[in-house]
Amino acid sequence: MITDVWWAPYLFIAIAGWIATDIWRWLGVLAGNRLKEGSETLNWVRAVATALVMAVTAKLIVFPTGTLEHSPMWLRIGAAAIGFVVFLIGGQRVIVGVVVPLVLLTFGLLALG
C-alpha cells in the first residue's frame, strides 16, 4: 500500500501544500487582472503585502532562531539599519539590501565568536 512507504508523508505534504497555496495564487491572478493600476484596492493589497513582509523581518530580528539566536540584539538591529541605509543610498537595489546586512552579520558573528 502507498501509505506504507517512507516517502508517502512527504508526498502528501507536498501535494497538500501545493494545493493550499496554489489556489490562492490563481485566485489572486484572476482578481488582480480586474484591478486598475492606481485603484485603492490595489494600494491596499500592496500595503498589506509590505506589512506582512516587514512583520516577518521584524520577527526574525527580534526573535531569531538558529545561529542568530545567540547573537546580540544590537548586532541584528545594527545590521538591518545599516543595510537599509545602504539600500536607500545604493539606488534601492534589493541585492544591496540583502548582501550588506548578511556581510555585517557574518563579520559581527565572527568577531564576537
mmCIF file with all atom_site columns, N, CA and C in Angstrom, residues 40-77:
data_model
loop_
_atom_site.group_PDB
_atom_site.id
_atom_site.type_symbol
_atom_site.label_atom_id
_atom_site.label_alt_id
_atom_site.label_comp_id
_atom_site.label_asym_id
_atom_site.label_entity_id
_atom_site.label_seq_id
_atom_site.pdbx_PDB_ins_code
_atom_site.Cartn_x
_atom_site.Cartn_y
_atom_site.Cartn_z
_atom_site.occupancy
_atom_site.B_iso_or_equiv
_atom_site.pdbx_formal_charge
_atom_site.auth_seq_id
_atom_site.auth_comp_id
_atom_site.auth_asym_id
_atom_site.auth_atom_id
_atom_site.pdbx_PDB_model_num
ATOM 1   N N  . GLU A 1 40 ? -7.632 51.983 -5.301 1.00 0.00 ? 40 GLU A N  1
ATOM 2   C CA . GLU A 1 40 ? -7.449 51.912 -3.849 1.00 0.00 ? 40 GLU A CA 1
ATOM 3   C C  . GLU A 1 40 ? -7.305 50.468 -3.374 1.00 0.00 ? 40 GLU A C  1
ATOM 4   N N  . THR A 1 41 ? -8.009 49.558 -4.019 1.00 0.00 ? 41 THR A N  1
ATOM 5   C CA . THR A 1 41 ? -7.914 48.145 -3.640 1.00 0.00 ? 41 THR A CA 1
ATOM 6   C C  . THR A 1 41 ? -6.504 47.626 -3.863 1.00 0.00 ? 41 THR A C  1
ATOM 7   N N  . LEU A 1 42 ? -5.918 47.949 -5.002 1.00 0.00 ? 42 LEU A N  1
ATOM 8   C CA . LEU A 1 42 ? -4.559 47.506 -5.281 1.00 0.00 ? 42 LEU A CA 1
ATOM 9   C C  . LEU A 1 42 ? -3.563 48.164 -4.330 1.00 0.00 ? 42 LEU A C  1
ATOM 10  N N  . ASN A 1 43 ? -3.762 49.413 -3.990 1.00 0.00 ? 43 ASN A N  1
ATOM 11  C CA . ASN A 1 43 ? -2.905 50.077 -2.994 1.00 0.00 ? 43 ASN A CA 1
ATOM 12  C C  . ASN A 1 43 ? -3.013 49.383 -1.649 1.00 0.00 ? 43 ASN A C  1
ATOM 13  N N  . TRP A 1 44 ? -4.215 48.973 -1.273 1.00 0.00 ? 44 TRP A N  1
ATOM 14  C CA . TRP A 1 44 ? -4.418 48.262 -0.006 1.00 0.00 ? 44 TRP A CA 1
ATOM 15  C C  . TRP A 1 44 ? -3.699 46.913 -0.029 1.00 0.00 ? 44 TRP A C  1
ATOM 16  N N  . VAL A 1 45 ? -3.822 46.179 -1.140 1.00 0.00 ? 45 VAL A N  1
ATOM 17  C CA . VAL A 1 45 ? -3.158 44.879 -1.266 1.00 0.00 ? 45 VAL A CA 1
ATOM 18  C C  . VAL A 1 45 ? -1.644 45.046 -1.145 1.00 0.00 ? 45 VAL A C  1
ATOM 19  N N  . ARG A 1 46 ? -1.092 46.060 -1.795 1.00 0.00 ? 46 ARG A N  1
ATOM 20  C CA . ARG A 1 46 ? 0.350  46.314 -1.693 1.00 0.00 ? 46 ARG A CA 1
ATOM 21  C C  . ARG A 1 46 ? 0.752  46.654 -0.260 1.00 0.00 ? 46 ARG A C  1
ATOM 22  N N  . ALA A 1 47 ? -0.068 47.454 0.403  1.00 0.00 ? 47 ALA A N  1
ATOM 23  C CA . ALA A 1 47 ? 0.245  47.833 1.789  1.00 0.00 ? 47 ALA A CA 1
ATOM 24  C C  . ALA A 1 47 ? 0.220  46.612 2.709  1.00 0.00 ? 47 ALA A C  1
ATOM 25  N N  . VAL A 1 48 ? -0.761 45.746 2.530  1.00 0.00 ? 48 VAL A N  1
ATOM 26  C CA . VAL A 1 48 ? -0.847 44.531 3.355  1.00 0.00 ? 48 VAL A CA 1
ATOM 27  C C  . VAL A 1 48 ? 0.337  43.607 3.073  1.00 0.00 ? 48 VAL A C  1
ATOM 28  N N  . ALA A 1 49 ? 0.686  43.441 1.808  1.00 0.00 ? 49 ALA A N  1
ATOM 29  C CA . ALA A 1 49 ? 1.826  42.587 1.454  1.00 0.00 ? 49 ALA A CA 1
ATOM 30  C C  . ALA A 1 49 ? 3.119  43.136 2.053  1.00 0.00 ? 49 ALA A C  1
ATOM 31  N N  . THR A 1 50 ? 3.316  44.440 1.969  1.00 0.00 ? 50 THR A N  1
ATOM 32  C CA . THR A 1 50 ? 4.507  45.063 2.541  1.00 0.00 ? 50 THR A CA 1
ATOM 33  C C  . THR A 1 50 ? 4.532  44.902 4.055  1.00 0.00 ? 50 THR A C  1
ATOM 34  N N  . ALA A 1 51 ? 3.383  45.085 4.693  1.00 0.00 ? 51 ALA A N  1
ATOM 35  C CA . ALA A 1 51 ? 3.298  44.931 6.152  1.00 0.00 ? 51 ALA A CA 1
ATOM 36  C C  . ALA A 1 51 ? 3.622  43.500 6.575  1.00 0.00 ? 51 ALA A C  1
ATOM 37  N N  . LEU A 1 52 ? 3.162  42.522 5.812  1.00 0.00 ? 52 LEU A N  1
ATOM 38  C CA . LEU A 1 52 ? 3.452  41.121 6.156  1.00 0.00 ? 52 LEU A CA 1
ATOM 39  C C  . LEU A 1 52 ? 4.941  40.820 6.027  1.00 0.00 ? 52 LEU A C  1
ATOM 40  N N  . VAL A 1 53 ? 5.566  41.318 4.971  1.00 0.00 ? 53 VAL A N  1
ATOM 41  C CA . VAL A 1 53 ? 6.999  41.095 4.802  1.00 0.00 ? 53 VAL A CA 1
ATOM 42  C C  . VAL A 1 53 ? 7.774  41.755 5.935  1.00 0.00 ? 53 VAL A C  1
ATOM 43  N N  . MET A 1 54 ? 7.398  42.972 6.294  1.00 0.00 ? 54 MET A N  1
ATOM 44  C CA . MET A 1 54 ? 8.098  43.670 7.375  1.00 0.00 ? 54 MET A CA 1
ATOM 45  C C  . MET A 1 54 ? 7.859  43.006 8.728  1.00 0.00 ? 54 MET A C  1
ATOM 46  N N  . ALA A 1 55 ? 6.673  42.448 8.925  1.00 0.00 ? 55 ALA A N  1
ATOM 47  C CA . ALA A 1 55 ? 6.397  41.744 10.187 1.00 0.00 ? 55 ALA A CA 1
ATOM 48  C C  . ALA A 1 55 ? 7.272  40.502 10.317 1.00 0.00 ? 55 ALA A C  1
ATOM 49  N N  . VAL A 1 56 ? 7.432  39.769 9.237  1.00 0.00 ? 56 VAL A N  1
ATOM 50  C CA . VAL A 1 56 ? 8.303  38.588 9.268  1.00 0.00 ? 56 VAL A CA 1
ATOM 51  C C  . VAL A 1 56 ? 9.751  39.005 9.495  1.00 0.00 ? 56 VAL A C  1
ATOM 52  N N  . THR A 1 57 ? 10.184 40.076 8.839  1.00 0.00 ? 57 THR A N  1
ATOM 53  C CA . THR A 1 57 ? 11.543 40.575 9.026  1.00 0.00 ? 57 THR A CA 1
ATOM 54  C C  . THR A 1 57 ? 11.777 40.998 10.474 1.00 0.00 ? 57 THR A C  1
ATOM 55  N N  . ALA A 1 58 ? 10.833 41.730 11.038 1.00 0.00 ? 58 ALA A N  1
ATOM 56  C CA . ALA A 1 58 ? 10.967 42.165 12.433 1.00 0.00 ? 58 ALA A CA 1
ATOM 57  C C  . ALA A 1 58 ? 10.993 40.970 13.375 1.00 0.00 ? 58 ALA A C  1
ATOM 58  N N  . LYS A 1 59 ? 10.180 39.971 13.110 1.00 0.00 ? 59 LYS A N  1
ATOM 59  C CA . LYS A 1 59 ? 10.168 38.772 13.953 1.00 0.00 ? 59 LYS A CA 1
ATOM 60  C C  . LYS A 1 59 ? 11.517 38.067 13.897 1.00 0.00 ? 59 LYS A C  1
ATOM 61  N N  . LEU A 1 60 ? 12.108 37.999 12.704 1.00 0.00 ? 60 LEU A N  1
ATOM 62  C CA . LEU A 1 60 ? 13.411 37.363 12.569 1.00 0.00 ? 60 LEU A CA 1
ATOM 63  C C  . LEU A 1 60 ? 14.512 38.142 13.276 1.00 0.00 ? 60 LEU A C  1
ATOM 64  N N  . ILE A 1 61 ? 14.369 39.458 13.343 1.00 0.00 ? 61 ILE A N  1
ATOM 65  C CA . ILE A 1 61 ? 15.376 40.278 14.018 1.00 0.00 ? 61 ILE A CA 1
ATOM 66  C C  . ILE A 1 61 ? 15.204 40.206 15.536 1.00 0.00 ? 61 ILE A C  1
ATOM 67  N N  . VAL A 1 62 ? 13.980 40.316 16.012 1.00 0.00 ? 62 VAL A N  1
ATOM 68  C CA . VAL A 1 62 ? 13.741 40.385 17.454 1.00 0.00 ? 62 VAL A CA 1
ATOM 69  C C  . VAL A 1 62 ? 13.701 38.999 18.101 1.00 0.00 ? 62 VAL A C  1
ATOM 70  N N  . PHE A 1 63 ? 13.142 38.013 17.418 1.00 0.00 ? 63 PHE A N  1
ATOM 71  C CA . PHE A 1 63 ? 13.023 36.654 17.961 1.00 0.00 ? 63 PHE A CA 1
ATOM 72  C C  . PHE A 1 63 ? 13.645 35.642 16.998 1.00 0.00 ? 63 PHE A C  1
ATOM 73  N N  . PRO A 1 64 ? 14.962 35.689 16.811 1.00 0.00 ? 64 PRO A N  1
ATOM 74  C CA . PRO A 1 64 ? 15.592 34.810 15.827 1.00 0.00 ? 64 PRO A CA 1
ATOM 75  C C  . PRO A 1 64 ? 15.704 33.371 16.336 1.00 0.00 ? 64 PRO A C  1
ATOM 76  N N  . THR A 1 65 ? 15.976 32.480 15.401 1.00 0.00 ? 65 THR A N  1
ATOM 77  C CA . THR A 1 65 ? 16.251 31.090 15.744 1.00 0.00 ? 65 THR A CA 1
ATOM 78  C C  . THR A 1 65 ? 17.588 30.714 15.129 1.00 0.00 ? 65 THR A C  1
ATOM 79  N N  . GLY A 1 66 ? 18.097 29.578 15.498 1.00 0.00 ? 66 GLY A N  1
ATOM 80  C CA . GLY A 1 66 ? 19.354 29.097 14.919 1.00 0.00 ? 66 GLY A CA 1
ATOM 81  C C  . GLY A 1 66 ? 20.552 29.896 15.390 1.00 0.00 ? 66 GLY A C  1
ATOM 82  N N  . THR A 1 67 ? 21.467 30.151 14.483 1.00 0.00 ? 67 THR A N  1
ATOM 83  C CA . THR A 1 67 ? 22.710 30.850 14.804 1.00 0.00 ? 67 THR A CA 1
ATOM 84  C C  . THR A 1 67 ? 22.454 32.259 15.316 1.00 0.00 ? 67 THR A C  1
ATOM 85  N N  . LEU A 1 68 ? 21.493 32.942 14.723 1.00 0.00 ? 68 LEU A N  1
ATOM 86  C CA . LEU A 1 68 ? 21.219 34.320 15.142 1.00 0.00 ? 68 LEU A CA 1
ATOM 87  C C  . LEU A 1 68 ? 20.635 34.405 16.547 1.00 0.00 ? 68 LEU A C  1
ATOM 88  N N  . GLU A 1 69 ? 20.095 33.312 17.033 1.00 0.00 ? 69 GLU A N  1
ATOM 89  C CA . GLU A 1 69 ? 19.526 33.307 18.386 1.00 0.00 ? 69 GLU A CA 1
ATOM 90  C C  . GLU A 1 69 ? 20.571 33.654 19.441 1.00 0.00 ? 69 GLU A C  1
ATOM 91  N N  . HIS A 1 70 ? 21.804 33.326 19.152 1.00 0.00 ? 70 HIS A N  1
ATOM 92  C CA . HIS A 1 70 ? 22.884 33.568 20.115 1.00 0.00 ? 70 HIS A CA 1
ATOM 93  C C  . HIS A 1 70 ? 23.645 34.867 19.824 1.00 0.00 ? 70 HIS A C  1
ATOM 94  N N  . SER A 1 71 ? 23.185 35.634 18.869 1.00 0.00 ? 71 SER A N  1
ATOM 95  C CA . SER A 1 71 ? 23.840 36.904 18.557 1.00 0.00 ? 71 SER A CA 1
ATOM 96  C C  . SER A 1 71 ? 23.178 38.031 19.346 1.00 0.00 ? 71 SER A C  1
ATOM 97  N N  . PRO A 1 72 ? 23.935 39.076 19.647 1.00 0.00 ? 72 PRO A N  1
ATOM 98  C CA . PRO A 1 72 ? 23.346 40.181 20.411 1.00 0.00 ? 72 PRO A CA 1
ATOM 99  C C  . PRO A 1 72 ? 22.336 40.972 19.572 1.00 0.00 ? 72 PRO A C  1
ATOM 100 N N  . MET A 1 73 ? 21.352 41.510 20.259 1.00 0.00 ? 73 MET A N  1
ATOM 101 C CA . MET A 1 73 ? 20.294 42.272 19.591 1.00 0.00 ? 73 MET A CA 1
ATOM 102 C C  . MET A 1 73 ? 20.874 43.472 18.848 1.00 0.00 ? 73 MET A C  1
ATOM 103 N N  . TRP A 1 74 ? 21.873 44.143 19.439 1.00 0.00 ? 74 TRP A N  1
ATOM 104 C CA . TRP A 1 74 ? 22.426 45.329 18.795 1.00 0.00 ? 74 TRP A CA 1
ATOM 105 C C  . TRP A 1 74 ? 23.049 44.992 17.445 1.00 0.00 ? 74 TRP A C  1
ATOM 106 N N  . LEU A 1 75 ? 23.613 43.793 17.312 1.00 0.00 ? 75 LEU A N  1
ATOM 107 C CA . LEU A 1 75 ? 24.202 43.386 16.042 1.00 0.00 ? 75 LEU A CA 1
ATOM 108 C C  . LEU A 1 75 ? 23.121 43.187 14.985 1.00 0.00 ? 75 LEU A C  1
ATOM 109 N N  . ARG A 1 76 ? 22.035 42.531 15.355 1.00 0.00 ? 76 ARG A N  1
ATOM 110 C CA . ARG A 1 76 ? 20.955 42.282 14.396 1.00 0.00 ? 76 ARG A CA 1
ATOM 111 C C  . ARG A 1 76 ? 20.277 43.577 13.970 1.00 0.00 ? 76 ARG A C  1
ATOM 112 N N  . ILE A 1 77 ? 19.976 44.439 14.930 1.00 0.00 ? 77 ILE A N  1
ATOM 113 C CA . ILE A 1 77 ? 19.320 45.711 14.606 1.00 0.00 ? 77 ILE A CA 1
ATOM 114 C C  . ILE A 1 77 ? 20.272 46.622 13.829 1.00 0.00 ? 77 ILE A C  1
#
